[in-house]
CSV table of C-alpha atoms in Angstrom, one decimal:
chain,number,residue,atom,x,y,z
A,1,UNK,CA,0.0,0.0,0.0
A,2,UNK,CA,0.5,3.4,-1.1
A,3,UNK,CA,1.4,6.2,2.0
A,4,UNK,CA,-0.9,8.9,2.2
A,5,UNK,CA,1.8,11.5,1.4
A,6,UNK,CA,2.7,9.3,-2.4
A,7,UNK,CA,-1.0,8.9,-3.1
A,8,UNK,CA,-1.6,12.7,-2.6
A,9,UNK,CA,1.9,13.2,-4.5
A,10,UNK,CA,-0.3,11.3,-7.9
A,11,UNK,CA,-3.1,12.7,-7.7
A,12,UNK,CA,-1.2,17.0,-8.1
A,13,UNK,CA,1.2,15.1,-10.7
A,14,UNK,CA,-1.8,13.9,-12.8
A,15,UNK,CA,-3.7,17.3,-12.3
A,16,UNK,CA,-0.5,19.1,-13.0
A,17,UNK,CA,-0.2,17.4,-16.3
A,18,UNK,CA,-3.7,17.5,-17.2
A,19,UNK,CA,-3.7,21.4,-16.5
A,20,UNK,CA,-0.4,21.1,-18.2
A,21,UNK,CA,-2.3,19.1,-21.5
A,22,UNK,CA,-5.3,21.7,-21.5
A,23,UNK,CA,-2.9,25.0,-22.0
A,24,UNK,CA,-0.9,23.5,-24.7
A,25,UNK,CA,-4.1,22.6,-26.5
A,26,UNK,CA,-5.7,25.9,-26.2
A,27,UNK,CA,-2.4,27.3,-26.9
A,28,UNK,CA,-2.5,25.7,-30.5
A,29,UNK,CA,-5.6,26.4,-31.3
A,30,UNK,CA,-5.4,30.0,-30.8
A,31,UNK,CA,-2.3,30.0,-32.5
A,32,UNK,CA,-4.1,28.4,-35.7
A,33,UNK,CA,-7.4,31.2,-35.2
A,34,UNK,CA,-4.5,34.0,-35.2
A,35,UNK,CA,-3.1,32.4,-38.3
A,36,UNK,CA,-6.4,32.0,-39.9
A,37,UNK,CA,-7.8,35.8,-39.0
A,38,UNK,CA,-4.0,37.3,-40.1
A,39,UNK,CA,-4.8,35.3,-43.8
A,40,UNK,CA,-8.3,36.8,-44.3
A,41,UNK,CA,-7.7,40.4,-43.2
A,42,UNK,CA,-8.6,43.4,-45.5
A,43,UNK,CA,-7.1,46.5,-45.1
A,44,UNK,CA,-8.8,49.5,-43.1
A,45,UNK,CA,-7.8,52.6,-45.1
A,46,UNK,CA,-9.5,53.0,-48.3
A,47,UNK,CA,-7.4,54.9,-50.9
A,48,UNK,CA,-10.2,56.9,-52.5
A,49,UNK,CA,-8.0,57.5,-55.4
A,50,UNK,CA,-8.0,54.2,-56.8
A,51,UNK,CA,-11.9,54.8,-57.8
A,52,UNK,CA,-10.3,57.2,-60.6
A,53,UNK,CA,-11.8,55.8,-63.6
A,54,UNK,CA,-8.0,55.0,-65.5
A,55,UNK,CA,-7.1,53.4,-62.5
A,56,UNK,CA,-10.2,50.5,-62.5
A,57,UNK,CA,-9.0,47.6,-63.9
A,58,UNK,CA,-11.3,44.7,-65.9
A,59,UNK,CA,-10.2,41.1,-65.3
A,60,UNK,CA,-7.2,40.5,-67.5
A,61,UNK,CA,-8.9,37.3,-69.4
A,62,UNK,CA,-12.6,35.5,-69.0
A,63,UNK,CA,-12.6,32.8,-66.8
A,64,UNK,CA,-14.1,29.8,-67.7
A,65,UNK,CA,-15.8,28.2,-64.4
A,66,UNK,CA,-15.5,24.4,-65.0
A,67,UNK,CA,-19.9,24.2,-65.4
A,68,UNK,CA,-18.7,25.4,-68.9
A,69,UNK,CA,-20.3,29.2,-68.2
A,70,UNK,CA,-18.4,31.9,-69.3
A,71,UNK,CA,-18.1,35.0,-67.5
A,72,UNK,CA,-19.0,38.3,-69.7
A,73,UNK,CA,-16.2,40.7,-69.2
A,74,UNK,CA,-17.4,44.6,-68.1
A,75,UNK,CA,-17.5,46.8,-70.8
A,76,UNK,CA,-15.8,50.0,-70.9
A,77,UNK,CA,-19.3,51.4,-70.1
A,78,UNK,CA,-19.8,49.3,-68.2
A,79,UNK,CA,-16.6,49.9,-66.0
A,80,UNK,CA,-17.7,53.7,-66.3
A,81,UNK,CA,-21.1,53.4,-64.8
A,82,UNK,CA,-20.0,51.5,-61.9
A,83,UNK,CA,-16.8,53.6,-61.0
A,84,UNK,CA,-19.5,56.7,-61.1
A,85,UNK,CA,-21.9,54.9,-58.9
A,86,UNK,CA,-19.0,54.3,-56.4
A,87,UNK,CA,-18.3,57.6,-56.3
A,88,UNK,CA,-21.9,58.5,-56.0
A,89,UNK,CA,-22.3,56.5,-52.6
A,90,UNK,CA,-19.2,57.1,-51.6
A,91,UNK,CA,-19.9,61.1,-51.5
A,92,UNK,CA,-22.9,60.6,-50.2
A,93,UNK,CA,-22.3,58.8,-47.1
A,94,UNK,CA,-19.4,60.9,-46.4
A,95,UNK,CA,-21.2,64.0,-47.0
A,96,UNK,CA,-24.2,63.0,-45.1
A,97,UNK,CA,-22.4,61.2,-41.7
A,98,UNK,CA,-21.5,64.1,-39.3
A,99,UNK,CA,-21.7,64.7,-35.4
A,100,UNK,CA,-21.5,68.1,-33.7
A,101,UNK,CA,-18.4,66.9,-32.5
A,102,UNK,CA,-16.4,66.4,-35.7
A,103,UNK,CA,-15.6,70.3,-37.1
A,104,UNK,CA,-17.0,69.8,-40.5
A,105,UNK,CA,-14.6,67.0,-41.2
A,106,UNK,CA,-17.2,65.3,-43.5
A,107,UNK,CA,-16.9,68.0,-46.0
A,108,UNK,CA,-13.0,68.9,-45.4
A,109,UNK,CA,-13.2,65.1,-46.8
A,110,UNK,CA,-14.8,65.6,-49.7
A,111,UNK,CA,-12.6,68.0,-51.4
A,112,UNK,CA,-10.7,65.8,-54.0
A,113,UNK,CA,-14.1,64.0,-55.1
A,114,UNK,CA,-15.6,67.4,-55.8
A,115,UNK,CA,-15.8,69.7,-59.2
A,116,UNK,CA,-14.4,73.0,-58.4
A,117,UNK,CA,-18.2,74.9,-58.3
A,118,UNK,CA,-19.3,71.8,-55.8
A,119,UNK,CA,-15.9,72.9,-53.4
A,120,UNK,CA,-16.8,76.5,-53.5
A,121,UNK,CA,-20.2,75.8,-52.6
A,122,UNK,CA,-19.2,73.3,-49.8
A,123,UNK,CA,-16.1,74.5,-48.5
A,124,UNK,CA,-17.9,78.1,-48.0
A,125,UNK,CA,-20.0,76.2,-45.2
A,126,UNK,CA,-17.2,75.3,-43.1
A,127,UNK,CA,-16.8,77.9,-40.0
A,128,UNK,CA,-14.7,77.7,-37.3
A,129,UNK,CA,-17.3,78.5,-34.4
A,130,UNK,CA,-19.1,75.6,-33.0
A,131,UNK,CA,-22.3,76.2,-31.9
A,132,UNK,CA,-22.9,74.2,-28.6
A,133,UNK,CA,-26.5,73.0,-28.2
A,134,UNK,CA,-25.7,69.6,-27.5
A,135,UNK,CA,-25.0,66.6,-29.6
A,136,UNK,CA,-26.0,65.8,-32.6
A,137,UNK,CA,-24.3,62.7,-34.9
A,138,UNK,CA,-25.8,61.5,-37.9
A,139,UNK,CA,-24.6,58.5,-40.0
A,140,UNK,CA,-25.9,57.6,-43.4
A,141,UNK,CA,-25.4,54.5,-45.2
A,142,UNK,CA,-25.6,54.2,-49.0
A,143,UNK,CA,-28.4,51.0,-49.7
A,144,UNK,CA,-28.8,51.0,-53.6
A,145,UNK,CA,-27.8,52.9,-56.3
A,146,UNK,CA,-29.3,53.7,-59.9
A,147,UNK,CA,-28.3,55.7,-62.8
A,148,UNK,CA,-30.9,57.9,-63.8
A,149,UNK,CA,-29.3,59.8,-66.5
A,150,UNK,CA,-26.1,58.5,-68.1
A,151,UNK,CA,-23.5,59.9,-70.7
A,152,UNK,CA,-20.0,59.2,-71.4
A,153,UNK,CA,-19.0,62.9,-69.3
A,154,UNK,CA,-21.6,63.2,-67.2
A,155,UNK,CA,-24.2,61.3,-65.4
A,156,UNK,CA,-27.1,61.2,-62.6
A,157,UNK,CA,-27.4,58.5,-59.8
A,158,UNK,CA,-30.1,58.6,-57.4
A,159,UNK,CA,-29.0,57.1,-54.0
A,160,UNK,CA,-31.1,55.4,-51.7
A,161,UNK,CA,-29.7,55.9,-48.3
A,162,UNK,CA,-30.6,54.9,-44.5
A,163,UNK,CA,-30.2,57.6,-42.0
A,164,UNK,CA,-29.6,57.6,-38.2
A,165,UNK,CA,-29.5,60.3,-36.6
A,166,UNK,CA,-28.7,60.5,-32.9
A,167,UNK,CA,-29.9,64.0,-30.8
A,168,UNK,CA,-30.5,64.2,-27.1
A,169,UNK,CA,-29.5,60.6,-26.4
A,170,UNK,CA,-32.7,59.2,-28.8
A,171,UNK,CA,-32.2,57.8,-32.0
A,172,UNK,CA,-34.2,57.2,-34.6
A,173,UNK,CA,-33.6,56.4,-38.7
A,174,UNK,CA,-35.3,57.4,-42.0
A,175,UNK,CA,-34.7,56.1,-45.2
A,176,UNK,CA,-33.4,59.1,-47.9
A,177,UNK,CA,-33.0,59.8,-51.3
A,178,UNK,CA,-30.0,61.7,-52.7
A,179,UNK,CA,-29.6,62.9,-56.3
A,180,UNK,CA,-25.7,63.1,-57.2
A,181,UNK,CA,-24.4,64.7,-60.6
A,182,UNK,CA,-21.4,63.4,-61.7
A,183,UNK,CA,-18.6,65.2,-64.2
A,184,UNK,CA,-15.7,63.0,-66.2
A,185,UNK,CA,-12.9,65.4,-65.6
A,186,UNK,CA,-9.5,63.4,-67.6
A,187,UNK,CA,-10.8,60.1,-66.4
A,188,UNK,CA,-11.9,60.8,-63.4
A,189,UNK,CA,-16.1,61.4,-62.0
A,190,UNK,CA,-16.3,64.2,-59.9
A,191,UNK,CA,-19.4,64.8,-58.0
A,192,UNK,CA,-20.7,68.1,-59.8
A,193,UNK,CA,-23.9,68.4,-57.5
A,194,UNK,CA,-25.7,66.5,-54.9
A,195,UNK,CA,-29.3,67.1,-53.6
A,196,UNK,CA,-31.6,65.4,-50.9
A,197,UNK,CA,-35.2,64.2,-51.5
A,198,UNK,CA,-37.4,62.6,-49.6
């Protein structure tokens, strides 16, 4: 027979090691989430200047899935009209997410995705007093987008937004339409004008 003192001596060894069998184990799995999650990242930042339209890129050759379906490659008009839509709802949720906190940052923003009449129009808004009557945040989000009016230098998308706006610690959302008119300046859309409906 075993002393006391040994049997109490193998029962901490074999909870040691199991303890000890349990941390490795978690250990390697984490280590294979982190290795997964560091494989599928995207970066952050966008850089707004790659939605210039000479810098949108088709797909080099068609791809032939192995069902035998071939895979229609954009057309030039194609690329076009959904580099202008970008733009569209790109301007318009930047233009249309602001707080009271954030100094007209959403339309310091917008100054390289504007015609020159737009900036003039916009960047004449910007003050530097605050006026402090509590907070105010809205944040839009661009749902759909349409073109209404199309031509190779100019064109008309109607966005369909959904708005949350956040005063005196209530919120509450609308849905929105905003008109944008687009200008192809050397390849690139510029947002010429920009209204809101209803």
């Amino acid at each position: 027979m075993t002393t006391l003192r040994t049997r109490i001596f193998i029962i901490f060894s074999i909870f040691f090691l199991f303890v000890l069998a349990v941390s490795i184990i978690l250990i390697v799995i984490n280590k294979q989430k982190q290795a997964v999650i560091e494989t599928t990242s995207t970066p952050s930042a966008i850089d707004f200047d790659n939605f210039t339209q000479d810098k949108i890129s088709a797909p080099a050759a068609q791809v032939t899935p192995t069902q035998g379906i071939t895979v229609k490659q954009p057309t030039t008009e194609e690329q076009m009209k959904n580099a202008a839509k970008q733009i569209a709802k790109i301007f318009v949720e930047r233009y249309g997410t602001y707080s009271t906190d954030n100094n007209f940052s959403n339309i310091k923003e917008l100054d390289t995705m504007c015609s020159r009449d737009l900036w003039s129009v916009l960047s004449s808004r910007i003050t530097d007093t605050q006026v402090n009557n509590g907070f105010v945040g809205v944040t839009t989000k661009a749902v759909t987008s349409v073109i209404t009016s199309w031509q190779t230098d100019k064109a008309i998308v109607e966005i369909t937004t959904v708005r949350t706006e956040t005063k005196d610690g209530v919120t509450s959302s609308k849905n929105q339409k905003a008109t944008v008119t687009l200008v192809n300046v050397q390849n690139n859309w510029l947002v010429d004008d920009a209204k809101w409906g209803q």
